[in-house]
Coordinates of C-alpha atoms in Angstrom, one line a residue:
M1 CA 97.1 -24.5 43.4
R2 CA 95.1 -21.9 44.6
W3 CA 95.5 -20.0 40.9
M4 CA 94.2 -23.5 39.7
G5 CA 91.2 -23.0 41.8
G6 CA 90.2 -19.8 40.0
V7 CA 90.7 -20.9 36.8
V8 CA 88.3 -23.9 37.5
M9 CA 85.8 -21.2 39.0
A10 CA 85.9 -19.2 36.5
A11 CA 85.3 -22.3 33.7
V12 CA 82.2 -23.3 36.0
V13 CA 80.7 -20.1 35.9
L14 CA 81.1 -19.1 32.5
G15 CA 80.3 -22.6 31.4
G16 CA 77.0 -22.1 33.4
H17 CA 76.0 -19.1 30.9
A18 CA 77.0 -20.7 27.8
G19 CA 73.8 -22.7 27.3
Q20 CA 71.5 -19.5 27.9
A21 CA 70.3 -17.5 25.0
H22 CA 71.0 -14.2 24.4
A23 CA 68.7 -11.2 24.5
Y24 CA 68.9 -8.3 22.6
Q25 CA 66.1 -5.5 23.2
H26 CA 65.2 -2.7 21.0
T27 CA 62.5 0.1 21.7
V28 CA 60.1 0.3 18.3
H29 CA 59.5 3.9 17.0
F30 CA 56.7 4.7 15.3
R31 CA 56.6 7.0 12.4
A32 CA 55.6 10.8 13.2
Q33 CA 52.7 10.3 10.9
G34 CA 50.5 7.4 12.4
D35 CA 51.1 4.2 14.4
E36 CA 53.2 2.0 12.1
A37 CA 56.8 0.9 12.3
T38 CA 59.0 -1.7 10.4
V39 CA 62.0 -3.2 11.8
A40 CA 64.7 -6.1 10.2
G41 CA 67.0 -7.8 11.4
T42 CA 69.2 -11.2 11.2
V43 CA 68.7 -13.3 14.1
E44 CA 71.5 -16.1 14.7
G45 CA 71.9 -19.5 17.1
E46 CA 70.0 -19.0 20.6
E47 CA 70.0 -15.6 20.5
V48 CA 66.3 -13.9 21.2
V49 CA 66.3 -10.6 19.7
Q50 CA 63.6 -8.2 21.2
Y51 CA 61.4 -5.0 20.4
K52 CA 59.6 -3.5 23.4
V53 CA 56.3 -1.7 21.7
P54 CA 54.2 0.9 24.1
A55 CA 50.6 0.5 23.4
K56 CA 47.7 1.2 25.6
V57 CA 43.8 0.1 26.4
G58 CA 41.4 1.1 23.5
Q59 CA 44.1 0.2 20.8
F60 CA 44.4 -2.9 18.5
L61 CA 48.2 -4.5 18.2
L62 CA 49.1 -6.1 15.2
V63 CA 52.5 -7.6 14.9
G64 CA 53.6 -8.9 11.3
G65 CA 56.2 -11.3 10.9
N66 CA 57.9 -11.9 7.9
A67 CA 61.1 -14.2 6.9
K68 CA 61.9 -16.6 3.8
S69 CA 63.3 -18.8 6.5
A70 CA 60.7 -21.0 8.4
R71 CA 63.0 -21.8 11.0
V72 CA 62.3 -18.0 12.3
S73 CA 59.4 -17.7 14.9
F74 CA 58.3 -14.7 17.0
W75 CA 56.3 -14.6 20.3
V76 CA 54.4 -11.4 22.1
R77 CA 54.5 -10.9 26.0
D78 CA 52.1 -8.3 27.7
P79 CA 53.3 -6.1 30.5
G80 CA 53.3 -8.6 32.7
G81 CA 55.5 -10.9 30.9
A82 CA 52.5 -13.5 30.0
E83 CA 53.3 -14.8 26.7
V84 CA 50.3 -14.0 24.9
Y85 CA 51.0 -15.5 21.3
N86 CA 53.9 -17.7 19.5
S87 CA 54.0 -18.0 16.1
Q88 CA 54.1 -21.7 14.8
V89 CA 54.1 -20.9 11.2
Q90 CA 56.3 -18.9 8.7
N91 CA 55.1 -15.3 8.0
A92 CA 52.5 -15.4 11.0
A93 CA 50.6 -12.4 12.7
Y94 CA 49.6 -11.5 15.8
V95 CA 47.1 -9.1 16.6
G96 CA 45.5 -8.6 20.1
R97 CA 43.9 -6.0 22.1
P98 CA 45.6 -4.6 24.8
E99 CA 44.1 -4.9 28.2
R100 CA 46.2 -2.4 30.1
D101 CA 48.6 0.3 29.1
G102 CA 52.0 -0.6 29.1
T103 CA 55.0 -2.1 27.2
Y104 CA 54.6 -5.2 25.3
V105 CA 58.1 -7.4 24.3
V106 CA 58.1 -9.2 20.9
G107 CA 61.0 -11.8 20.6
V108 CA 62.2 -13.2 17.6
F109 CA 64.2 -16.4 17.8
L110 CA 64.8 -19.4 15.8
R111 CA 63.7 -22.8 16.4
K112 CA 65.3 -25.1 18.6
A113 CA 66.8 -27.7 16.2
D114 CA 68.3 -24.5 14.0
A115 CA 69.3 -22.6 16.9
A116 CA 71.3 -25.3 18.0
R117 CA 73.0 -25.8 15.0
G118 CA 74.0 -21.9 14.9
H119 CA 71.9 -21.1 12.0
A120 CA 71.0 -17.7 11.1
A121 CA 67.8 -16.2 9.5
F122 CA 66.8 -12.9 8.3
F123 CA 63.5 -11.1 9.2
R124 CA 61.4 -8.3 9.0
L125 CA 58.7 -7.3 11.7
R126 CA 55.9 -4.9 11.2
F127 CA 53.9 -3.0 13.8
L128 CA 50.7 -1.5 13.4
R129 CA 48.9 0.1 16.5
K130 CA 45.4 1.4 15.6
G131 CA 43.0 3.1 18.1
L132 CA 39.3 1.7 18.1
P133 CA 36.5 3.9 17.5
E134 CA 34.5 4.9 20.3
G135 CA 30.8 3.9 21.0

């Protein structure tokens, strides 16, 4: 009987995590000759593919999303974790001016109905950091 209690407890613990989205974080590596980078991948179901992007005050940060499927969206969070952008349309772009130095996080995900159905979609993100002219 004790064995059965352990099985039930394990099922409850695992079942509690089944509805949560999986997140995978990658660091964006910019080219040596500039502040530009491109990443590509596939997002599936309820997962969120995340990219860490270092940025500094005095820069513009551009994130351009490109996907053949309208199912794909992305958000941008500042170093404090506050969401500063959430795309609502296919092939959207975020342009922002960091208010503090730190790591911004960009999360790529499928819209809720498509994620619940277990769909998958290919995406490409382009990152650009540009310093603002002084003066």
